[in-house]
CSV table of C-alpha atoms and ligand atoms in Angstrom, one decimal:
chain,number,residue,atom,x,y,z
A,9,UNK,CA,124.8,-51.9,113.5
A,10,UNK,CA,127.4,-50.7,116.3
A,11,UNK,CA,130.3,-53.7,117.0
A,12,UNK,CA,131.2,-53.9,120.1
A,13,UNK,CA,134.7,-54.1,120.9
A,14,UNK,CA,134.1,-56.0,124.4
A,15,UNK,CA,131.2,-58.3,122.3
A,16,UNK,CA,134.4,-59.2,119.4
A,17,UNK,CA,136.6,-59.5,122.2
A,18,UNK,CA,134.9,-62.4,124.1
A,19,UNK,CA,133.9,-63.3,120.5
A,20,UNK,CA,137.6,-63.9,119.5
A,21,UNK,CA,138.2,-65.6,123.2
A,22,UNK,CA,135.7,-68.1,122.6
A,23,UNK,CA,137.4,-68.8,119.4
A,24,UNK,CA,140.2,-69.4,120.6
A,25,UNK,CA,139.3,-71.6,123.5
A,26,UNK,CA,137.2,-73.7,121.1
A,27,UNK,CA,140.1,-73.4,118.3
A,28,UNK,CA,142.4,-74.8,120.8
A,29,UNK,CA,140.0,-77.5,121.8
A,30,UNK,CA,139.4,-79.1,118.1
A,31,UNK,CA,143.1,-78.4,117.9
A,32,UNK,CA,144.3,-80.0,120.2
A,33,UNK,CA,141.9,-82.9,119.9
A,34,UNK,CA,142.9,-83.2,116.5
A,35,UNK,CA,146.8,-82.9,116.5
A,36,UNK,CA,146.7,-85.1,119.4
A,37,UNK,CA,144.3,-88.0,118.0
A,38,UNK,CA,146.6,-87.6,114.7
A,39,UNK,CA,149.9,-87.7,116.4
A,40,UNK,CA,148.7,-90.4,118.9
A,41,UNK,CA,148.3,-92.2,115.7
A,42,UNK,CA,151.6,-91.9,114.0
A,43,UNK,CA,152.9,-92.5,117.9
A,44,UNK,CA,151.2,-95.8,117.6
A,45,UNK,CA,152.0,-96.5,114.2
A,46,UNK,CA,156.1,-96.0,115.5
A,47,UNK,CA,155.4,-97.7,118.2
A,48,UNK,CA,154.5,-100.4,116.3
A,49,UNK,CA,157.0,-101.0,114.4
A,50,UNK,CA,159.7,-100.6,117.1
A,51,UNK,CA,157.7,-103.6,119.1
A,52,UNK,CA,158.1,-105.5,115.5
A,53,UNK,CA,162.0,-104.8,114.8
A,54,UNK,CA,162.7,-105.5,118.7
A,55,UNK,CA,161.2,-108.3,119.2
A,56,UNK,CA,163.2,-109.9,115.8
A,57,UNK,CA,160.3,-112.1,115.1
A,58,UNK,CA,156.6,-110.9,113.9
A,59,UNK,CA,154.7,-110.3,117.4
A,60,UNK,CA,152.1,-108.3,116.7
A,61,UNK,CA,151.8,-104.6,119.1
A,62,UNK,CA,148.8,-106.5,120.5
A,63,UNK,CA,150.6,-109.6,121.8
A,64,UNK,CA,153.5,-107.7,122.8
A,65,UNK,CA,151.1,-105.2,124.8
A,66,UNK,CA,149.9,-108.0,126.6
A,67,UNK,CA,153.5,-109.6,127.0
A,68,UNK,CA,155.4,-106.9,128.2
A,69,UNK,CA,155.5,-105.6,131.9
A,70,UNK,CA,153.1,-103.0,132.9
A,71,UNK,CA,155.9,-100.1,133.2
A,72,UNK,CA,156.5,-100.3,129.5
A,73,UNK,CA,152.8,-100.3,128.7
A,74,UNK,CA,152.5,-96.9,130.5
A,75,UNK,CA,155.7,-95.2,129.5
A,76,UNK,CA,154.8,-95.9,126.0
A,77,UNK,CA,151.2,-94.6,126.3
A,78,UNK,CA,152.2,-91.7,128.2
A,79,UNK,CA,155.6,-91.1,125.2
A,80,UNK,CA,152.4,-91.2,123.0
A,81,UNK,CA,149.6,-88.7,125.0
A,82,UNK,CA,152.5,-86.6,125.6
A,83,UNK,CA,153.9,-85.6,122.1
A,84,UNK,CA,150.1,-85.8,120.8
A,85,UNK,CA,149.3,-83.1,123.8
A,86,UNK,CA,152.8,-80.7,123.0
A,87,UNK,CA,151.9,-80.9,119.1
A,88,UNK,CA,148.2,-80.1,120.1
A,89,UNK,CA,149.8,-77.2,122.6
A,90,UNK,CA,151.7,-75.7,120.0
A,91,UNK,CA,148.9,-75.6,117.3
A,92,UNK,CA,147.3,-73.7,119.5
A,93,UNK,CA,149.6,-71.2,120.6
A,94,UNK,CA,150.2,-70.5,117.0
A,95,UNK,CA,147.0,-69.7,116.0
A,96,UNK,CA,146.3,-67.4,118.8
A,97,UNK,CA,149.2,-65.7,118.7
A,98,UNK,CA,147.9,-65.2,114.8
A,99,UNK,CA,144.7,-64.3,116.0
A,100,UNK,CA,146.0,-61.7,118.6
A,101,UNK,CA,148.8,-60.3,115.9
A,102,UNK,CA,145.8,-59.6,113.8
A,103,UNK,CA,143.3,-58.0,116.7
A,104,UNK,CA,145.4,-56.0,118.2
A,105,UNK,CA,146.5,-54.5,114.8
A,106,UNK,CA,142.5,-53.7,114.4
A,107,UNK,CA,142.6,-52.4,118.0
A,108,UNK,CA,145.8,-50.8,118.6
A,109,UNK,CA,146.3,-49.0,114.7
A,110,UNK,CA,143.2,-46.7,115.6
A,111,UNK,CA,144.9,-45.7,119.1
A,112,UNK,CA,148.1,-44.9,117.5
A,113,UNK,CA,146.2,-42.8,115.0
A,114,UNK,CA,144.2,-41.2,117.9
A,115,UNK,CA,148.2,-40.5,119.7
A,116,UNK,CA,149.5,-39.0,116.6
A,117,UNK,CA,146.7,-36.9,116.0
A,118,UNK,CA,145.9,-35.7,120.1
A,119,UNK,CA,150.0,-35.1,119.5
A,120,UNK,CA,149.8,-32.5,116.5
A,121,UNK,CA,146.6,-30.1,118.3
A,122,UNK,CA,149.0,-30.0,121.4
A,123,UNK,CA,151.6,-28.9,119.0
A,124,UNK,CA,149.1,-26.3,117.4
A,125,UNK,CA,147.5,-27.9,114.8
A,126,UNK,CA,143.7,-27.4,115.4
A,127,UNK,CA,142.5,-29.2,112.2
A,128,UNK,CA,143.7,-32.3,113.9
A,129,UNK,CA,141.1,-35.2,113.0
A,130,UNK,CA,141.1,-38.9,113.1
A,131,UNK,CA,139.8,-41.1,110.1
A,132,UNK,CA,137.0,-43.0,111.7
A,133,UNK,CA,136.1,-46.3,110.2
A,134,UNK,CA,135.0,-48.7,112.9
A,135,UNK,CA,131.5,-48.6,115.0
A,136,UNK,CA,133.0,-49.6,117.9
A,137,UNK,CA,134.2,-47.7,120.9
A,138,UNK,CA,137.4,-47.1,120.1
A,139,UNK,CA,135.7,-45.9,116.9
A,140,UNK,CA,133.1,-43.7,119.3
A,141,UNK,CA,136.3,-42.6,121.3
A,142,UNK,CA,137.7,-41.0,117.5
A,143,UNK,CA,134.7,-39.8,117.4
A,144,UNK,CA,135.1,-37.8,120.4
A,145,UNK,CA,138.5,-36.5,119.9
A,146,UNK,CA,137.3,-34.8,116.4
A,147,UNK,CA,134.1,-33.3,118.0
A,148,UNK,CA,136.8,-31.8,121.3
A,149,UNK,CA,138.9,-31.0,118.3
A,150,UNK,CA,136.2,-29.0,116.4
A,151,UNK,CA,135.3,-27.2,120.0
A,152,UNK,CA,139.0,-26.4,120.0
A,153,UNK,CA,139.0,-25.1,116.5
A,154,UNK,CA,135.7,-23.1,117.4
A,155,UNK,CA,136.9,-21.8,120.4
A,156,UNK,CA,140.1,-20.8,118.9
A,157,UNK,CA,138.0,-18.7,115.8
A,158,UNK,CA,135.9,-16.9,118.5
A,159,UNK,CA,138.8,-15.5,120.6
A,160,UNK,CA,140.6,-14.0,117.4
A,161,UNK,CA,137.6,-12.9,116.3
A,162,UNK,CA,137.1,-11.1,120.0
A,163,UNK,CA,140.6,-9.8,120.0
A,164,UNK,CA,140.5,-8.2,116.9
A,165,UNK,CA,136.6,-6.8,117.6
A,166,UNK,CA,138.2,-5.4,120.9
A,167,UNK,CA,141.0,-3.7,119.0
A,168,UNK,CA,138.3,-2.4,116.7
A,169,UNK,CA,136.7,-1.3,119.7
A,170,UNK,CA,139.0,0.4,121.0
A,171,UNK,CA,140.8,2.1,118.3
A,172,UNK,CA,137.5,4.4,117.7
A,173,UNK,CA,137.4,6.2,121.2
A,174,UNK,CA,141.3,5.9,121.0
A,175,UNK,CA,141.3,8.0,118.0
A,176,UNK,CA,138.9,10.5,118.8
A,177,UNK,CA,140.5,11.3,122.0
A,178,UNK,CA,144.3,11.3,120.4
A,179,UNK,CA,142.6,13.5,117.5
A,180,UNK,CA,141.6,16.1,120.0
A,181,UNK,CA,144.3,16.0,122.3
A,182,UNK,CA,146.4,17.0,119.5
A,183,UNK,CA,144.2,19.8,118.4
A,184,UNK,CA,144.8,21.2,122.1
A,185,UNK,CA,148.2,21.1,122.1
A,186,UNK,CA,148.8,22.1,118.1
A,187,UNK,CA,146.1,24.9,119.4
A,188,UNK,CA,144.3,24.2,116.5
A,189,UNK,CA,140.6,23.0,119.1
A,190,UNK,CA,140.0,25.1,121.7
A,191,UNK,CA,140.1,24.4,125.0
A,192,UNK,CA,136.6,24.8,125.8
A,193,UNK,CA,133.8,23.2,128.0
A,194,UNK,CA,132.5,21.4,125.0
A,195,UNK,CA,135.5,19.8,124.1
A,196,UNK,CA,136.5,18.7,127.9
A,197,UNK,CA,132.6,17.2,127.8
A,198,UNK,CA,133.7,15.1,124.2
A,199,UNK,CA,136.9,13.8,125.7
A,200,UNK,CA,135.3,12.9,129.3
A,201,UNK,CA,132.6,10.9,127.1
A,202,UNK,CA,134.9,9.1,124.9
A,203,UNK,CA,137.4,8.1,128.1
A,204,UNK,CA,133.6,6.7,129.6
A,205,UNK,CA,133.2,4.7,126.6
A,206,UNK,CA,136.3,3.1,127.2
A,207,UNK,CA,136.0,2.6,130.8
A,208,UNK,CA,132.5,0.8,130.4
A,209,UNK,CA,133.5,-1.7,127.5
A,210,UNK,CA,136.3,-2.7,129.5
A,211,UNK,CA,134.1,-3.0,132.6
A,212,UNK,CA,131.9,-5.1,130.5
A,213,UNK,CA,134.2,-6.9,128.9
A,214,UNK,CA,135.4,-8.4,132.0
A,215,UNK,CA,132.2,-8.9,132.9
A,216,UNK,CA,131.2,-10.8,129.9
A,217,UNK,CA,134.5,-12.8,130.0
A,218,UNK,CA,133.3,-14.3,133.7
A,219,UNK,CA,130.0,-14.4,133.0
A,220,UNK,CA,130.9,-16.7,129.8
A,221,UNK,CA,133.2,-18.7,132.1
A,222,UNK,CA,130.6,-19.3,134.4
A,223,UNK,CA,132.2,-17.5,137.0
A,224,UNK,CA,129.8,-14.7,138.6
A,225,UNK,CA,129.2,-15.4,142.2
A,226,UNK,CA,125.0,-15.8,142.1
A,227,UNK,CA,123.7,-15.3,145.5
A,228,UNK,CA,120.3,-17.3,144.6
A,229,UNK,CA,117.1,-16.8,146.4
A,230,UNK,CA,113.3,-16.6,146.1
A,231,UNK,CA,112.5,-13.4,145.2
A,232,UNK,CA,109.0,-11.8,143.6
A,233,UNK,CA,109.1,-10.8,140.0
A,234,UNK,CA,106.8,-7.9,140.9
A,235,UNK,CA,110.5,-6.6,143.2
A,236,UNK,CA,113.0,-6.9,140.4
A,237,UNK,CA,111.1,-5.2,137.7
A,238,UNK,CA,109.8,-2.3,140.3
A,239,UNK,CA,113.2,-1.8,141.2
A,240,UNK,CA,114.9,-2.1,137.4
A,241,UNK,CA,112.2,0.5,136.5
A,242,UNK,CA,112.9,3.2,139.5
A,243,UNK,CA,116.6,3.3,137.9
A,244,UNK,CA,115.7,4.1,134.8
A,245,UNK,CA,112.4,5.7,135.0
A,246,UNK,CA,113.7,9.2,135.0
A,247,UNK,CA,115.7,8.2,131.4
A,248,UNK,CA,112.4,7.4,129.9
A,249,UNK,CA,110.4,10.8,130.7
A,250,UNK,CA,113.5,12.7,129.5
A,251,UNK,CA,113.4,11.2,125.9
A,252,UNK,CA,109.7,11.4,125.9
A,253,UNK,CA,109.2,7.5,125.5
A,254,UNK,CA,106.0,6.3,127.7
A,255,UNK,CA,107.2,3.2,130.1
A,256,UNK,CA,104.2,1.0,131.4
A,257,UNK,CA,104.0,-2.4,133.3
A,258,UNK,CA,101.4,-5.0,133.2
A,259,UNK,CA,102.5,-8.1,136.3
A,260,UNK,CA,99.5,-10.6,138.0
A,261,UNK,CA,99.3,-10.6,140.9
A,262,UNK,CA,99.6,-14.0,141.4
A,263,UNK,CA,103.1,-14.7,140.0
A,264,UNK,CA,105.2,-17.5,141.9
A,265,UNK,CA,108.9,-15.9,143.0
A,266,UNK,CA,111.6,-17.3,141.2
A,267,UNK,CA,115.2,-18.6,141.7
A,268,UNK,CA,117.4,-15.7,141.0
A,269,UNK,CA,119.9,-13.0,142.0
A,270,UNK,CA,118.2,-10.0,142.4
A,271,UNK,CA,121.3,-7.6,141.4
A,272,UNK,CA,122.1,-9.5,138.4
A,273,UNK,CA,118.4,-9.8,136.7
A,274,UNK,CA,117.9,-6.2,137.5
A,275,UNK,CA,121.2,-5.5,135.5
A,276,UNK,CA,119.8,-7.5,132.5
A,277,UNK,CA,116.2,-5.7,132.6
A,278,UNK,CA,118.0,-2.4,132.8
A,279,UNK,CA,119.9,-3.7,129.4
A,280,UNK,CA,116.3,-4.7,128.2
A,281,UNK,CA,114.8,-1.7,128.8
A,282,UNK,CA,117.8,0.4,128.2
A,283,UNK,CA,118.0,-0.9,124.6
A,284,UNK,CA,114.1,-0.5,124.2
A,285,UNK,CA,114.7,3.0,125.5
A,286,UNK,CA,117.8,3.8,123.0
A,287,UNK,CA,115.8,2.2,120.2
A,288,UNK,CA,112.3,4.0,120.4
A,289,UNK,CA,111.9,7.6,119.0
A,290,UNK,CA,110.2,10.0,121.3
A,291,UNK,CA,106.3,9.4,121.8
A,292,UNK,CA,106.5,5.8,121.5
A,293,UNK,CA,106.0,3.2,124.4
A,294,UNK,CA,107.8,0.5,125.6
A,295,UNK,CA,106.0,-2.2,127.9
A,296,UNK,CA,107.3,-4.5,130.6
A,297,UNK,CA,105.0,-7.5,130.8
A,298,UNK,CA,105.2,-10.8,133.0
A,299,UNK,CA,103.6,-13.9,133.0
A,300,UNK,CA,103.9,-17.5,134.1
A,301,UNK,CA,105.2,-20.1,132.1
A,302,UNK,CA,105.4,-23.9,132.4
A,303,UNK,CA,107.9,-24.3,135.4
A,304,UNK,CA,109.2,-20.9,134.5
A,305,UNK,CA,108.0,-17.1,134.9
A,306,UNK,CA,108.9,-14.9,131.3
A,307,UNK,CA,109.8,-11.4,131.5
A,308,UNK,CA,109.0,-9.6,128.3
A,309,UNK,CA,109.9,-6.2,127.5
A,310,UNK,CA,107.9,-4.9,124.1
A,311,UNK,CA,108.8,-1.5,121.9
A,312,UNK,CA,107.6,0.3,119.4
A,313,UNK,CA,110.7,1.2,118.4
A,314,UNK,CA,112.9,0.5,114.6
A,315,UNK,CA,112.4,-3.0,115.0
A,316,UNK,CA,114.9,-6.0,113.9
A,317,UNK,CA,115.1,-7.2,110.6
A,318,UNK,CA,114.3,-11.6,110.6
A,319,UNK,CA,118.0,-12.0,109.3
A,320,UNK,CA,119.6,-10.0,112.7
A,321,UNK,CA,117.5,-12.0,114.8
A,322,UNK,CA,119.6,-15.1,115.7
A,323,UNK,CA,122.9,-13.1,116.0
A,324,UNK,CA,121.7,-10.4,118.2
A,325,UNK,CA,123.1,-12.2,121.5
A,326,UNK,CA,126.5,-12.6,119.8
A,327,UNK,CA,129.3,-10.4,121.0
A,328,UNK,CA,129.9,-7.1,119.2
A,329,UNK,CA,127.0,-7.8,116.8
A,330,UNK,CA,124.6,-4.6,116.1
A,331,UNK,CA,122.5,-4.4,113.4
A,332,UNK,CA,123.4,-0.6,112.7
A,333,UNK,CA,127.1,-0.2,114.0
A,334,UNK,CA,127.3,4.0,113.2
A,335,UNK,CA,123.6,4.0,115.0
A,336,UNK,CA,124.6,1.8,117.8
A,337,UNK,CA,127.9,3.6,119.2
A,338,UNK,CA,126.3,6.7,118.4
A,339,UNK,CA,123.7,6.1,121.0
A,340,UNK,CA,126.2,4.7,123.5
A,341,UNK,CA,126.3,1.4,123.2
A,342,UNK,CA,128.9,-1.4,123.2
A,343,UNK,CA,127.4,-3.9,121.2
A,344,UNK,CA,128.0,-6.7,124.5
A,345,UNK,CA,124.9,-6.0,126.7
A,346,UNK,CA,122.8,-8.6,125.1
A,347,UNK,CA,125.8,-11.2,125.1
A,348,UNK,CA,126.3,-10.4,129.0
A,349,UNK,CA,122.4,-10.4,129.4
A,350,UNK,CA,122.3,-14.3,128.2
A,351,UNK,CA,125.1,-15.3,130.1
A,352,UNK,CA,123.7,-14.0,133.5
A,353,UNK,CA,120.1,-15.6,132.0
A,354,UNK,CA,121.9,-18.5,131.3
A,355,UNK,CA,123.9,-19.1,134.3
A,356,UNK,CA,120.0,-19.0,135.9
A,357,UNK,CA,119.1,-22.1,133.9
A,358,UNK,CA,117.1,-19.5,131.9
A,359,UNK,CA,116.8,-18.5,128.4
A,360,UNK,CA,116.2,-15.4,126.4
A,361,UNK,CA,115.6,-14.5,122.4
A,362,UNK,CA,114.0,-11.5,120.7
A,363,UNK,CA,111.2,-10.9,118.2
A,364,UNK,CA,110.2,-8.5,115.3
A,365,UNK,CA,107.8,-8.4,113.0
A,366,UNK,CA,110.6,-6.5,110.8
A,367,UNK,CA,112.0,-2.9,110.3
A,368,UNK,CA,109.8,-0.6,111.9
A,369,UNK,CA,107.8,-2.8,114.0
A,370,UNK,CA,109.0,-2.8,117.1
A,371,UNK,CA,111.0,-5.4,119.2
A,372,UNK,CA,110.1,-7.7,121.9
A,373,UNK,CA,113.1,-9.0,123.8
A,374,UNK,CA,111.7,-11.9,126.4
A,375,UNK,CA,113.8,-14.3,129.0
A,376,UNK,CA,112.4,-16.9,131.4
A,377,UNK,CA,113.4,-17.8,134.9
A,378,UNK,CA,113.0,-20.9,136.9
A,379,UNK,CA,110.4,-20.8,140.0
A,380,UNK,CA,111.9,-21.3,143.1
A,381,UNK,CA,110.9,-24.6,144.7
A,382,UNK,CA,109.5,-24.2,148.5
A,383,UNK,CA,112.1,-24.0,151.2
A,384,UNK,CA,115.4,-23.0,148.2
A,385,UNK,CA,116.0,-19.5,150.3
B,406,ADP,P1,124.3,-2.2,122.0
B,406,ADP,O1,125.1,-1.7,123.1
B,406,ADP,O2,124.8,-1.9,120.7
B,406,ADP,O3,122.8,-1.8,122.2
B,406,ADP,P2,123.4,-4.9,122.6
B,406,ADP,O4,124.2,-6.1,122.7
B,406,ADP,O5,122.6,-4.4,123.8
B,406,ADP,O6,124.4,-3.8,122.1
B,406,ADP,O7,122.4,-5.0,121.4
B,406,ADP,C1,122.9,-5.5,120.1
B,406,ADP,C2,122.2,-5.0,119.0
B,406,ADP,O8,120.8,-5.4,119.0
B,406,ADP,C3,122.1,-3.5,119.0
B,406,ADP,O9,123.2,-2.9,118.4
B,406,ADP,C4,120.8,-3.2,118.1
B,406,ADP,O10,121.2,-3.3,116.8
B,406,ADP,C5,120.0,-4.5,118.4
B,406,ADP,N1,118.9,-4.1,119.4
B,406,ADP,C6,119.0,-4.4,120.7
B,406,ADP,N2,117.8,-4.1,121.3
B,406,ADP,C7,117.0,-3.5,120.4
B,406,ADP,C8,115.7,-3.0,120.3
B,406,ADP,N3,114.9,-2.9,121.4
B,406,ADP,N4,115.2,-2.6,119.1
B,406,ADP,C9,115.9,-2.7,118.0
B,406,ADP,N5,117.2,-3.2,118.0
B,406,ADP,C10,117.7,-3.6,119.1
C-alpha cells in the first residue's frame, strides 16, 4: 500500500498535538502535586505551629491564595511546555531524517549525471512521494542513458555511412591522377553517383534529425486520400514501367479526407512505394490500397517482392537498419527512409508498421491517418 507523505505528515501533527496534550496534562497534574506538597510544608514551618494548608488557606489573605496557585499552575504548565517541546523536537529530528535522507540522496545523485555519470540512480525504498519522485529521476536517468546510447550509435553509423561513398570516390580520384583509371564517361557517371549518395544522406539526415525533434513545419489541412496517392503515383509511375514492375490502385470512393500535409505524406508514400519498387523483381506487382479505419483512413502499399524475414520486422523503422546492407546500398538506398517515414506519420498522430509472411513473400508496409473533423481547414 502507497504511504503518503502528506497522510504521515498530519499523522505525526496529530501526534504531537495530542502528545503535547496528555503531556502537558500529566506533567502539570504531577508537578501541581509536588507544588502542593511544598507548598504545604512551607505553610507548616511558617506558621511554627501545626496549621494544617487547609486552615491556613482559609486564614491567609486572598493575594497569597492566588500567588501560590498561580507559583503552582505555572511551573506545572512550563514543566508540561518543555515535555512537549522535547518530544517533538524528537519526533521532527527523526521525520525529517526519513524525509530529508532521500532528497539528499536524490541531490547527490541529480549532481553526478550533470557531471557525466549517466548510470546515476537512487536506491528507492519508500512508497511515498518522495519515493515516486526517486522514481522519476531513475526513469529521466534511464531516458538519459538511452538517449545518450542512440546518438553514439548514430554518430558512428554516420561515419560508417559515410566512409563508403568517401572511399570509393578518393579510390578513383587517385586512379585519375596516378593515371592508372581512365578518364572516361563511365567513370565521371561513378563519381557523380557516389557524390549523390552523399548529398541525399545528408539531406535526409537533417531531415530525420527535425523530424525526430518534432520540428517540421506541418501545414495541416483536409485533404482527399484519393489526391495524395494520385499525385505520389504520377512521380513515380514512370520508375515502375522502366523496371517492369506492374503498379495498381484500389481507393472507395467514399473515403473521408483526413488531417494531413499533403507534401509530407506524399514524400512518405513515394518512400513506400519506392522501397516496394526497389524490392520487387521485374514482372511482379505492387498495389496501393486504402481503406477506412475506426477514426482513421490506412494507406497500404502490398509487394510481391523478397519479403521480410519475422525477426527484421520490429527493427525496420530504426535508423540505418536494412535487412540486406550490400543489397540495400547497392540499390540506392540510405537505410533512413522508413525512420523519416514514421516520424512524419507520427508527427500526424498516425502510425505505421510492416508485414510479411517471410522471405519471398512479399511485404505490406501500411500507416494510418486521422480524419479531419468538419470545419479543421
Ligand atoms: P533503404 O534506403 O535501405 O531502403 P529504408 O529505411 O527505406 O532504407 O528501409 C529499411 C530496410 O527495410 C531496407 O534496407 C530493406 O531491408 C527493408 N525493406 C523496406 N521496404 C521493403 C520492401 N518493400 N520489401 C522488402 N524489404 C524492405
Amino acid at each position: 500500500m502507497r504511504r503518503s507523505l502528506r497522510a504521515r505528515l498530519v499523522a505525526t501533527t496529530g501526534a504531537l498535538v495530542f502528545g503535547s496534550i496528555v503531556a502537558v496534562a500529566l506533567v502539570s497534574s504531577w508537578a501541581g502535586r509536588r507544588e502542593f506538597r511544598r507548598f504545604e510544608k512551607i505553610v507548616v514551618s511558617d506558621a511554627g505551629h501545626t496549621t494544617t494548608t487547609e486552615q491556613f488557606l482559609h486564614e491567609a489573605p486572598p493575594s497569597g491564595r492566588e500567588a501560590a496557585f498561580a507559583g503552582a499552575l505555572n511551573r506545572g504548565l512550563v514543566g508540561g511546555a518543555a515535555a512537549c517541546a522535547g518530544g517533538a523536537l524528537l519526533l521532527t529530528l527523526l521525520f525529517s531524517r526519513r524525509i530529508f535522507g532521500p532528497i539528499e540522496a536524490l541531490t547527490r545523485a541529480a549532481r553526478a549525471m550533470a557531471a557525466g555519470d549517466r548510470e546515476a540512480r537512487v536506491d528507492v525504498r519508500s512508497a511515498d512521494e518522495v519515493g515516486e519522485l526517486g522514481k522519476a529521476f531513475n526513469a529521466m536517468s534511464e531516458a538519459v542513458g538511452t538517449s545518450e546510447r542512440l546518438r553514439r550509435r548514430l554518430i558512428g553509423d554516420v561515419a560508417h555511412e559515410l566512409r563508403t561513398p568517401l572511399a570509393t570516390i578518393e579510390g578513383y580520384t587517385e586512379g585519375l591522377l596516378d593515371g592508372v583509371v581512365a578518364p572516361s564517361a563511365e567513370t565521371w557517371a561513378l563519381l557523380h553517383d557516389e557524390a549523390g549518395r552523399l548529398r541525399r544522406l545528408v539531406q535526409e539526415l537533417q531531415e530525420l534529425s527535425r523530424a525526430e525533434a518534432r520540428q517540421l513545419p506541418l501545414q495541416l489541412r483536409p485533404c482527399p486520400p484519393a489526391e495524395l496517392i494520385d499525385q505520389a503515383v504520377r512521380r513515380i509511375a514512370s520508375q515502375f514501367a522502366e523496371q517492369g514492375v506492374t503498379l495498381t490502385t484500389d481507393i472507395p470512393a467514399e473515403l473521408p479526407p483526413v488531417q494531413a500535409d499533403a507534401d509530407r505524406i506524399i514524400q512518405v508514400l513515394i518512400n513506400l512505394l519506392g522501397n516496394a519498387l526497389r524490392y520487387t523483381p521485374a514482372g511482379g506487382s505492387v498495389q496501393m490500397r486504402v481503406e477506412r479505419q475506426h477514426g482513421a483512413v490506412a494507406f497500404h502499399v502490398a509487394d510481391t517482392g523478397i519479403g521480410i524475414a519475422t525477426e527484421h520486422l520490429p527493427h525496420l523503422f530504426e535508423r540505418f537498419y536494412r535487412v540486406d546492407k550490400a543489397r540495400s546500398r547497392a540499390l540506392g538506398g540510405s537505410g533512413i527512409g522508413l525512420t523519416i517515414s514514421r516520424a512524419i506519420v507520427e508527427v500526424h498522430d498516425g502510425q505505421i508498421w510492416a508485414a510479411s509472411n517471410g522471405t519471398g513473400q512479399g511485404a505490406t508496409f501500411s500507416f494510418t491517418l486521422p480524419i479531419a473533423l468538419p470545419g479543421s481547414a
